[in-house]
């Protein structure tokens, strides 16, 4: 018969680091300082693709936010029993207050977040992390404020 082998590799802390199925594609798991998986990439030959990044966890170790390789951002919240209560998929659009438009109110929120005066929710982070363009960095900073301001003024669309 035919035999198929899947290989698994582990890091120095004995945590799963990569998986290589019979196809030869290598799935690599990136980890944050706490040891949680914070990114998943796929390498097939010379082509590397990000499948998920900026994976965020709550205190119970459940995923609360992630950015998929196609740029779609997802967030989830859980009830007191740990069951999913809300799951949302959001566009990166600069609408921090959720009113459906990007205006001066969103710019003001972004400025407060960039200065560290306001902690963004997972949903706000998904909507407001608009820079660098096509490669959000997981934080709301001055670059995000600038793009949101430009959109509010009608100088940029995304």
Backbone as a printed PyTorch tensor [residue, N CA C, xyz], in Angstrom:
tensor([[[  0.7930,  -1.1750,   0.0000],
         [  0.0000,   0.0000,   0.0000],
         [  0.8520,   1.2620,   0.0000]],

        [[  0.1680,   2.3440,  -0.1600],
         [  0.7980,   3.6630,  -0.1570],
         [  0.7760,   4.2130,   1.2550]],

        [[  1.8640,   4.8250,   1.6210],
         [  1.9590,   5.4060,   2.9500],
         [  2.2120,   6.8970,   2.8330]],

        [[  1.5070,   7.6660,   3.6370],
         [  1.6630,   9.1200,   3.6660],
         [  2.1740,   9.5250,   5.0410]],

        [[  3.1300,  10.4210,   5.0600],
         [  3.7380,  10.8310,   6.3240],
         [  3.5410,  12.3310,   6.5360]],

        [[  3.0840,  12.6790,   7.7170],
         [  3.0140,  14.0780,   8.1380],
         [  4.0730,  14.2670,   9.2080]],

        [[  4.9190,  15.2740,   9.0340],
         [  5.9900,  15.5290,   9.9970],
         [  5.6120,  16.6920,  10.9070]],

        [[  5.9970,  16.5860,  12.1700],
         [  5.7530,  17.6280,  13.1650],
         [  7.0890,  18.0300,  13.7640]],

        [[  7.3050,  19.3370,  13.9580],
         [  8.5200,  19.7780,  14.6450],
         [  8.1160,  20.6300,  15.8450]],

        [[  8.9860,  20.6540,  16.8370],
         [  8.6920,  21.3230,  18.1020],
         [  9.8050,  22.2960,  18.4480]],

        [[  9.4670,  23.3350,  19.2020],
         [ 10.4710,  24.3150,  19.6190],
         [ 11.1510,  23.8510,  20.9040]],

        [[ 12.0340,  24.6920,  21.4390],
         [ 12.7850,  24.3540,  22.6410],
         [ 11.9290,  24.1440,  23.8740]],

        [[ 10.7100,  24.6840,  23.8770],
         [  9.7860,  24.5030,  25.0040],
         [  8.8250,  23.3400,  24.7380]],

        [[  9.1360,  22.5170,  23.7310],
         [  8.3390,  21.3460,  23.3690],
         [  6.9270,  21.7040,  22.9010]],

        [[  6.8110,  22.8640,  22.2400],
         [  5.5270,  23.2820,  21.6680],
         [  5.5790,  23.0620,  20.1630]],

        [[  4.4510,  22.7270,  19.5830],
         [  4.3780,  22.5150,  18.1440],
         [  4.8470,  23.7780,  17.4190]],

        [[  5.7980,  23.6200,  16.5030],
         [  6.3580,  24.7600,  15.7700],
         [  6.0040,  24.7200,  14.2830]],

        [[  5.9250,  23.5050,  13.7120],
         [  5.5680,  23.4060,  12.2970],
         [  4.9900,  22.0360,  11.9850]],

        [[  4.2420,  22.0100,  10.8890],
         [  3.6210,  20.7800,  10.4030],
         [  3.9260,  20.6910,   8.9150]],

        [[  4.3890,  19.5280,   8.4810],
         [  4.6410,  19.3000,   7.0620],
         [  3.8200,  18.0940,   6.6240]],

        [[  2.6890,  18.3440,   5.9380],
         [  1.8830,  17.2310,   5.4380],
         [  2.5450,  16.5860,   4.2220]],

        [[  1.9870,  15.4940,   3.7090],
         [  2.5930,  14.7980,   2.5660],
         [  2.7730,  15.6690,   1.3240]],

        [[  2.0330,  16.7430,   1.2060],
         [  2.1610,  17.6280,   0.0390],
         [  3.4870,  18.3800,   0.0200]],

        [[  4.1760,  18.4470,   1.1770],
         [  5.4410,  19.1670,   1.2670],
         [  5.2970,  20.6060,   1.7110]],

        [[  4.0680,  21.1010,   1.7380],
         [  3.8120,  22.4580,   2.2350],
         [  4.1930,  22.4950,   3.7180]],

        [[  4.8520,  23.5570,   4.1640],
         [  5.2450,  23.6730,   5.5720],
         [  4.3890,  24.7420,   6.2400]],

        [[  3.6450,  24.3480,   7.2610],
         [  2.8560,  25.2830,   8.0610],
         [  3.6710,  25.6220,   9.2930]],

        [[  3.9680,  26.9040,   9.4860],
         [  4.7900,  27.3440,  10.6100],
         [  3.9480,  28.1640,  11.5680]],

        [[  4.0850,  27.8580,  12.8530],
         [  3.3410,  28.5480,  13.8990],
         [  4.2690,  29.5210,  14.6130]],

        [[  3.9730,  30.8230,  14.5260],
         [  4.7270,  31.8280,  15.2670],
         [  4.1190,  31.9700,  16.6530]],

        [[  4.9070,  32.3290,  17.6260],
         [  4.4100,  32.4470,  19.0000],
         [  4.7720,  33.7950,  19.6060]],

        [[  3.8920,  34.2770,  20.4920],
         [  4.1560,  35.5110,  21.2310],
         [  4.9480,  35.1680,  22.4930]],

        [[  5.3990,  36.1630,  23.2640],
         [  6.1930,  35.8790,  24.4640],
         [  5.4810,  34.9820,  25.4860]],

        [[  4.1500,  34.9830,  25.4860],
         [  3.4010,  34.1330,  26.4190],
         [  3.2920,  32.6960,  25.9120]],

        [[  3.7630,  32.4490,  24.6930],
         [  3.7150,  31.1030,  24.1430],
         [  2.4880,  30.7990,  23.3100]],

        [[  1.5720,  31.7580,  23.1970],
         [  0.3870,  31.5580,  22.3600],
         [  0.7620,  31.7050,  20.8850]],

        [[  0.0920,  30.9570,  20.0420],
         [  0.3010,  31.0930,  18.5980],
         [ -0.1880,  32.4720,  18.1800]],

        [[  0.6740,  33.2590,  17.5310],
         [  0.2600,  34.5970,  17.0930],
         [  0.3190,  34.7720,  15.5790]],

        [[  0.7910,  33.7420,  14.8690],
         [  0.7780,  33.7960,  13.4060],
         [  0.8790,  32.3810,  12.8480]],

        [[  0.3490,  32.2190,  11.6450],
         [  0.4380,  30.9430,  10.9340],
         [  0.8100,  31.2680,   9.4920]],

        [[  1.9040,  30.6710,   9.0270],
         [  2.3190,  30.8760,   7.6440],
         [  2.4290,  29.5280,   6.9370]],

        [[  2.3290,  29.5860,   5.6320],
         [  2.4440,  28.4030,   4.7910],
         [  3.5570,  28.6530,   3.7850]],

        [[  4.4540,  27.6860,   3.6560],
         [  5.5040,  27.8040,   2.6420],
         [  5.3930,  26.6000,   1.7180]],

        [[  5.1920,  26.8810,   0.4540],
         [  5.0860,  25.8390,  -0.5530],
         [  6.1240,  26.1530,  -1.6210]],

        [[  7.2250,  25.4380,  -1.5910],
         [  8.3410,  25.7550,  -2.4810],
         [  8.9720,  27.0600,  -2.0430]],

        [[  8.9920,  28.0410,  -2.9380],
         [  9.5870,  29.3410,  -2.5980],
         [  8.5350,  30.3780,  -2.2160]],

        [[  7.2620,  29.9850,  -2.2230],
         [  6.1770,  30.9260,  -1.9430],
         [  5.7290,  30.8010,  -0.4890]],

        [[  5.8260,  31.9030,   0.2540],
         [  5.3570,  31.9370,   1.6370],
         [  4.0970,  32.7850,   1.6990]],

        [[  3.0710,  32.2500,   2.3470],
         [  1.7850,  32.9250,   2.4650],
         [  1.4060,  33.0290,   3.9320]],

        [[  0.9810,  34.2110,   4.3580],
         [  0.4750,  34.3730,   5.7180],
         [ -0.9790,  33.9260,   5.7350]],

        [[ -1.2960,  32.9810,   6.6020],
         [ -2.6700,  32.5030,   6.7360],
         [ -3.4050,  33.2560,   7.8290]],

        [[ -2.6880,  33.5960,   8.9050],
         [ -3.2710,  34.3680,  10.0110],
         [ -2.1420,  35.0660,  10.7500]],

        [[ -2.4390,  36.2750,  11.2740],
         [ -1.4450,  37.0270,  12.0420],
         [ -2.1650,  37.8880,  13.0660]],

        [[ -1.3950,  38.5320,  13.9310],
         [ -1.9530,  39.4000,  14.9750],
         [ -3.0430,  38.6840,  15.7660]],

        [[ -2.7970,  37.4210,  16.1040],
         [ -3.7760,  36.6400,  16.8600],
         [ -3.7060,  37.0800,  18.3170]],

        [[ -4.8570,  37.4860,  18.8680],
         [ -4.9500,  38.0220,  20.2310],
         [ -5.8110,  37.0850,  21.0680]],

        [[ -5.4240,  36.9130,  22.3240],
         [ -6.1270,  36.0100,  23.2310],
         [ -6.6560,  36.7620,  24.4440]],

        [[ -7.7100,  36.2230,  25.0520],
         [ -8.1830,  36.7700,  26.3240],
         [ -7.4860,  36.0350,  27.4650]],

        [[ -7.8330,  36.3810,  28.7020],
         [ -7.2030,  35.7740,  29.8680],
         [ -7.4140,  34.2780,  29.9730]],

        [[ -8.4600,  33.7580,  29.3370],
         [ -8.7500,  32.3260,  29.3680],
         [ -8.0700,  31.5790,  28.2190]],

        [[ -7.2930,  32.3090,  27.4080],
         [ -6.5900,  31.6730,  26.3080],
         [ -7.4170,  31.4820,  25.0500]],

        [[ -8.5680,  32.1400,  24.9700],
         [ -9.4150,  32.0340,  23.7870],
         [ -9.0730,  33.1530,  22.8050]],

        [[ -9.1110,  32.8420,  21.5240],
         [ -8.8050,  33.8340,  20.4920],
         [ -9.9040,  34.8910,  20.4660]],

        [[ -9.4960,  36.1680,  20.6090],
         [-10.4630,  37.2700,  20.5610],
         [-10.3440,  38.0910,  19.2830]],

        [[ -9.2220,  37.9940,  18.5940],
         [ -9.0540,  38.7370,  17.3430],
         [ -7.9380,  38.1070,  16.5280]],

        [[ -8.0660,  38.2410,  15.2120],
         [ -7.0120,  37.7940,  14.3050],
         [ -7.2170,  38.4420,  12.9460]],

        [[ -6.1200,  38.5390,  12.2110],
         [ -6.1680,  39.0390,  10.8450],
         [ -5.8250,  37.8790,   9.9300]],

        [[ -6.7090,  37.5750,   9.0060],
         [ -6.4600,  36.5020,   8.0550],
         [ -5.5080,  36.9850,   6.9730]],

        [[ -4.9470,  36.0650,   6.2400],
         [ -3.9750,  36.3980,   5.2080],
         [ -4.5000,  37.3220,   4.1310]],

        [[ -5.8120,  37.3260,   3.9180],
         [ -6.3980,  38.1970,   2.9020],
         [ -6.7460,  39.5750,   3.4430]],

        [[ -6.3510,  39.8530,   4.7080],
         [ -6.5920,  41.1620,   5.3090],
         [ -7.8880,  41.2700,   6.0790]],

        [[ -8.7510,  40.2640,   5.9830],
         [-10.0050,  40.2860,   6.7320],
         [ -9.6920,  40.1060,   8.2110]],

        [[-10.3120,  40.9520,   9.0310],
         [-10.1010,  40.8760,  10.4720],
         [-11.3300,  40.2730,  11.1230]],

        [[-11.0890,  39.4080,  12.0990],
         [-12.1660,  38.7490,  12.8230],
         [-12.0160,  39.0450,  14.3040]],

        [[-13.1480,  39.1240,  15.0040],
         [-13.0950,  39.2490,  16.4580],
         [-14.1640,  38.3560,  17.0610]],

        [[-13.9410,  37.9720,  18.3050],
         [-14.8920,  37.1210,  19.0110],
         [-14.9080,  37.5160,  20.4790]],

        [[-16.0560,  37.3460,  21.0930],
         [-16.1560,  37.4930,  22.5430],
         [-16.9180,  36.2850,  23.0570]],

        [[-16.7750,  36.0300,  24.3420],
         [-17.2940,  34.8010,  24.9270],
         [-18.1560,  35.1150,  26.1410]],

        [[-19.1210,  34.2220,  26.4170],
         [-19.9490,  34.4050,  27.6080],
         [-19.1940,  33.8860,  28.8300]],

        [[-19.8080,  33.9690,  29.9970],
         [-19.1390,  33.5740,  31.2400],
         [-18.7900,  32.0950,  31.2800]],

        [[-19.4650,  31.2810,  30.4690],
         [-19.1650,  29.8500,  30.4060],
         [-18.0520,  29.5430,  29.4060]],

        [[-17.5660,  30.5680,  28.7210],
         [-16.5010,  30.3720,  27.7480],
         [-16.9920,  30.0060,  26.3620]],

        [[-18.3050,  30.0800,  26.1420],
         [-18.8600,  29.7880,  24.8230],
         [-18.8540,  31.0540,  23.9710]],

        [[-18.6510,  30.9050,  22.6660],
         [-18.6850,  32.0910,  21.8020],
         [-20.0220,  32.8110,  21.9180]],

        [[-19.9730,  34.1130,  22.1470],
         [-21.1940,  34.9170,  22.2630],
         [-21.3680,  35.8040,  21.0370]],

        [[-20.2740,  36.3830,  20.5710],
         [-20.3170,  37.2640,  19.4040],
         [-19.0980,  36.9640,  18.5370]],

        [[-19.3360,  36.8490,  17.2500],
         [-18.2520,  36.6750,  16.2910],
         [-18.4890,  37.6840,  15.1790]],

        [[-17.4990,  38.4780,  14.8810],
         [-17.6890,  39.4670,  13.8220],
         [-16.5010,  39.4830,  12.8720]],

        [[-16.8070,  39.8380,  11.6600],
         [-15.7990,  40.0070,  10.6190],
         [-15.9130,  41.4490,  10.1690]],

        [[-14.8190,  42.1620,  10.2490],
         [-14.8640,  43.5940,   9.9640],
         [-13.9060,  44.0000,   8.8700]],

        [[-14.2910,  45.0600,   8.2380],
         [-13.4230,  45.6760,   7.2570],
         [-12.5140,  46.6700,   7.9560]],

        [[-11.3630,  46.8430,   7.3930],
         [-10.4520,  47.8820,   7.8520],
         [-10.9210,  49.1590,   7.1690]],

        [[-11.6910,  49.9820,   7.9010],
         [-12.3150,  51.1310,   7.2540],
         [-12.1570,  52.4490,   8.0000]],

        [[-11.5610,  52.4410,   9.1970],
         [-11.3660,  53.6770,   9.9510],
         [-12.5550,  54.1050,  10.7870]],

        [[-13.6520,  53.3590,  10.7450],
         [-14.8700,  53.7070,  11.4900],
         [-14.7630,  53.1990,  12.9290]],

        [[-14.1260,  53.9830,  13.7850],
         [-13.8650,  53.5550,  15.1610],
         [-15.0890,  53.5840,  16.0640]],

        [[-16.0410,  54.4580,  15.7890],
         [-17.2120,  54.5390,  16.6720],
         [-18.4020,  53.7430,  16.1470]],

        [[-18.2370,  53.0790,  15.0110],
         [-19.2540,  52.1680,  14.5140],
         [-20.5270,  52.8020,  14.0020]],

        [[-20.4710,  54.0780,  13.6180],
         [-21.6920,  54.7390,  13.1430],
         [-21.8680,  54.6530,  11.6270]],

        [[-20.9610,  53.9370,  10.9610],
         [-21.1000,  53.7430,   9.5230],
         [-20.4420,  54.7940,   8.6550]],

        [[-19.8880,  55.8410,   9.2580],
         [-19.1810,  56.8720,   8.4960],
         [-17.8600,  57.1830,   9.1850]],

        [[-16.9080,  57.6560,   8.4250],
         [-15.6180,  58.0600,   8.9930],
         [-15.5850,  59.5800,   8.9920]],

        [[-15.5050,  60.1590,  10.1930],
         [-15.5240,  61.6180,  10.3240],
         [-14.6280,  62.0490,  11.4810]],

        [[-14.7710,  63.3010,  11.8990],
         [-13.9180,  63.8740,  12.9380],
         [-14.0150,  63.1000,  14.2560]],

        [[-15.1550,  62.4860,  14.5360],
         [-15.2910,  61.7000,  15.7670],
         [-14.3370,  60.5050,  15.7480]],

        [[-14.1860,  59.8710,  14.5970],
         [-13.2620,  58.7430,  14.4770],
         [-11.8140,  59.2150,  14.5820]],

        [[-11.5230,  60.3820,  14.0100],
         [-10.1750,  60.9510,  14.1050],
         [ -9.8350,  61.2140,  15.5710]],

        [[-10.7740,  61.7900,  16.3150],
         [-10.5390,  62.0920,  17.7340],
         [-10.2870,  60.8140,  18.5310]],

        [[-11.0660,  59.7720,  18.2710],
         [-10.8460,  58.4940,  18.9610],
         [ -9.4760,  57.9230,  18.6090]],

        [[ -9.1190,  57.9620,  17.3310],
         [ -7.8230,  57.4360,  16.8950],
         [ -6.6730,  58.1870,  17.5610]],

        [[ -6.7970,  59.5150,  17.6730],
         [ -5.7500,  60.3060,  18.3280],
         [ -5.5870,  59.8870,  19.7820]],

        [[ -6.6910,  59.7080,  20.4910],
         [ -6.6220,  59.2960,  21.9030],
         [ -5.9870,  57.9130,  22.0330]],

        [[ -6.3030,  57.0180,  21.1130],
         [ -5.7240,  55.6710,  21.1430],
         [ -4.2320,  55.7120,  20.8390]],

        [[ -3.8410,  56.5020,  19.8510],
         [ -2.4280,  56.6030,  19.4790],
         [ -1.5880,  57.1930,  20.6070]],

        [[ -2.1890,  58.0890,  21.3890],
         [ -1.4830,  58.7090,  22.5180],
         [ -1.5010,  57.8460,  23.7730]],

        [[ -2.2100,  56.7230,  23.7240],
         [ -2.2900,  55.8390,  24.8830],
         [ -3.2940,  56.2880,  25.9210]],

        [[ -4.1690,  57.2310,  25.5620],
         [ -5.1730,  57.7340,  26.5010],
         [ -6.4280,  56.8770,  26.5050]],

        [[ -6.5800,  56.0420,  25.4920],
         [ -7.7480,  55.1780,  25.3660],
         [ -7.2990,  53.8540,  24.7680]],

        [[ -7.6730,  52.7690,  25.4210],
         [ -7.3310,  51.4350,  24.9250],
         [ -8.3980,  50.9940,  23.9200]],

        [[ -8.0180,  50.6850,  22.6760],
         [ -9.0300,  50.2660,  21.7030],
         [ -9.5840,  48.8840,  22.0320]],

        [[-10.8670,  48.6970,  21.7620],
         [-11.4500,  47.3630,  21.8610],
         [-10.9310,  46.5540,  20.6730]],

        [[-11.1510,  45.2450,  20.6980],
         [-10.7330,  44.4080,  19.5700],
         [-11.4160,  44.8720,  18.2880]],

        [[-12.6880,  45.2540,  18.3870],
         [-13.4330,  45.7180,  17.2210],
         [-12.8530,  47.0380,  16.6960]],

        [[-12.5370,  47.9600,  17.6000],
         [-11.9450,  49.2320,  17.1780],
         [-10.5770,  49.0150,  16.5420]],

        [[ -9.8090,  48.0900,  17.0930],
         [ -8.4950,  47.7990,  16.5260],
         [ -8.6390,  47.2730,  15.1030]],

        [[ -9.6490,  46.4410,  14.8810],
         [ -9.8670,  45.9140,  13.5360],
         [-10.2380,  47.0110,  12.5490]],

        [[-11.0890,  47.9260,  12.9720],
         [-11.5180,  49.0060,  12.0780],
         [-10.4500,  50.0900,  11.9260]],

        [[ -9.6430,  50.3110,  12.9660],
         [ -8.7490,  51.4570,  12.9800],
         [ -7.3030,  51.2110,  12.6370]],

        [[ -6.8720,  49.9450,  12.5930],
         [ -5.4760,  49.6600,  12.2600],
         [ -5.3380,  49.6510,  10.7430]],

        [[ -5.2450,  50.8440,  10.1730],
         [ -5.2820,  51.0200,   8.7150],
         [ -3.9090,  51.2950,   8.0990]],

        [[ -2.8680,  51.2810,   8.9090],
         [ -1.5240,  51.5500,   8.3910],
         [ -0.5240,  50.6030,   9.0430]],

        [[  0.5490,  50.2820,   8.3770],
         [  0.8250,  50.6530,   6.9950],
         [ -0.2040,  50.0340,   6.0480]],

        [[ -0.4310,  50.7090,   4.9470],
         [ -1.4060,  50.2650,   3.9550],
         [ -1.0950,  48.8390,   3.5120]],

        [[ -2.1060,  47.9800,   3.5290],
         [ -2.0230,  46.5740,   3.1090],
         [ -1.2220,  45.6990,   4.0630]],

        [[ -0.7210,  46.2470,   5.1620],
         [  0.0350,  45.4450,   6.1220],
         [ -0.1340,  46.0130,   7.5270]],

        [[ -1.3610,  46.0320,   8.0610],
         [ -1.5770,  46.5790,   9.4030],
         [ -0.6290,  45.9520,  10.4250]],

        [[ -0.2460,  46.7430,  11.4360],
         [  0.7680,  46.2990,  12.3910],
         [  0.2310,  45.9390,  13.7710]],

        [[ -1.0880,  45.9100,  13.9440],
         [ -1.6560,  45.4660,  15.2150],
         [ -1.8020,  46.5370,  16.2710]],

        [[ -1.5240,  47.7860,  15.9290],
         [ -1.6770,  48.8920,  16.8790],
         [ -2.2980,  50.0910,  16.1610]],

        [[ -2.8660,  50.9890,  16.9380],
         [ -3.3310,  52.2530,  16.3740],
         [ -2.3140,  53.3120,  16.7760]],

        [[ -1.6380,  53.8700,  15.7810],
         [ -0.5860,  54.8470,  16.0330],
         [ -0.7720,  56.0600,  15.1150]],

        [[  0.2350,  56.9220,  15.0750],
         [  0.1370,  58.1640,  14.2990],
         [ -0.1330,  57.9090,  12.8180]],

        [[  0.4290,  56.8390,  12.2700],
         [  0.1930,  56.5280,  10.8560],
         [ -1.2810,  56.2110,  10.6100]],

        [[ -1.9110,  55.5010,  11.5560],
         [ -3.3410,  55.1980,  11.4320],
         [ -4.1680,  56.4740,  11.5450]],

        [[ -3.8060,  57.3380,  12.5010],
         [ -4.5190,  58.6100,  12.6740],
         [ -4.4740,  59.4030,  11.3700]],

        [[ -3.3100,  59.4590,  10.7490],
         [ -3.1510,  60.2130,   9.5090],
         [ -4.0630,  59.6770,   8.4030]],

        [[ -4.1030,  58.3520,   8.2440],
         [ -4.9560,  57.7740,   7.1820],
         [ -6.4320,  57.9880,   7.4870]],

        [[ -6.8300,  57.8410,   8.7530],
         [ -8.2370,  58.0510,   9.1190],
         [ -8.6160,  59.5090,   8.8880]],

        [[ -7.7300,  60.4380,   9.2510],
         [ -7.9810,  61.8660,   9.0150],
         [ -8.1420,  62.1340,   7.5170]],

        [[ -7.2480,  61.5670,   6.6980],
         [ -7.3290,  61.7620,   5.2490],
         [ -8.6450,  61.2140,   4.6940]],

        [[ -9.0970,  60.0820,   5.2320],
         [-10.3720,  59.5310,   4.7660],
         [-11.5290,  60.4330,   5.1900]],

        [[-11.4970,  60.9190,   6.4330],
         [-12.5590,  61.8060,   6.9220],
         [-12.6440,  63.0810,   6.0830]],

        [[-11.5070,  63.5460,   5.5710],
         [-11.4650,  64.7520,   4.7390],
         [-11.7710,  64.4690,   3.2650]],

        [[-11.9570,  63.1930,   2.9340],
         [-12.2480,  62.8290,   1.5500],
         [-11.0260,  62.7700,   0.6590]],

        [[ -9.8360,  62.7400,   1.2580],
         [ -8.5930,  62.7200,   0.4840],
         [ -8.1110,  61.3110,   0.1690]],

        [[ -8.7000,  60.3170,   0.8260],
         [ -8.2720,  58.9340,   0.6450],
         [ -9.4830,  58.0360,   0.8450]],

        [[ -9.5090,  56.9220,   0.1460],
         [-10.5720,  55.9400,   0.3690],
         [ -9.9350,  54.5710,   0.5430]],

        [[-10.4930,  53.8050,   1.4290],
         [-10.0420,  52.4250,   1.6510],
         [-11.1630,  51.6490,   2.2770]]])
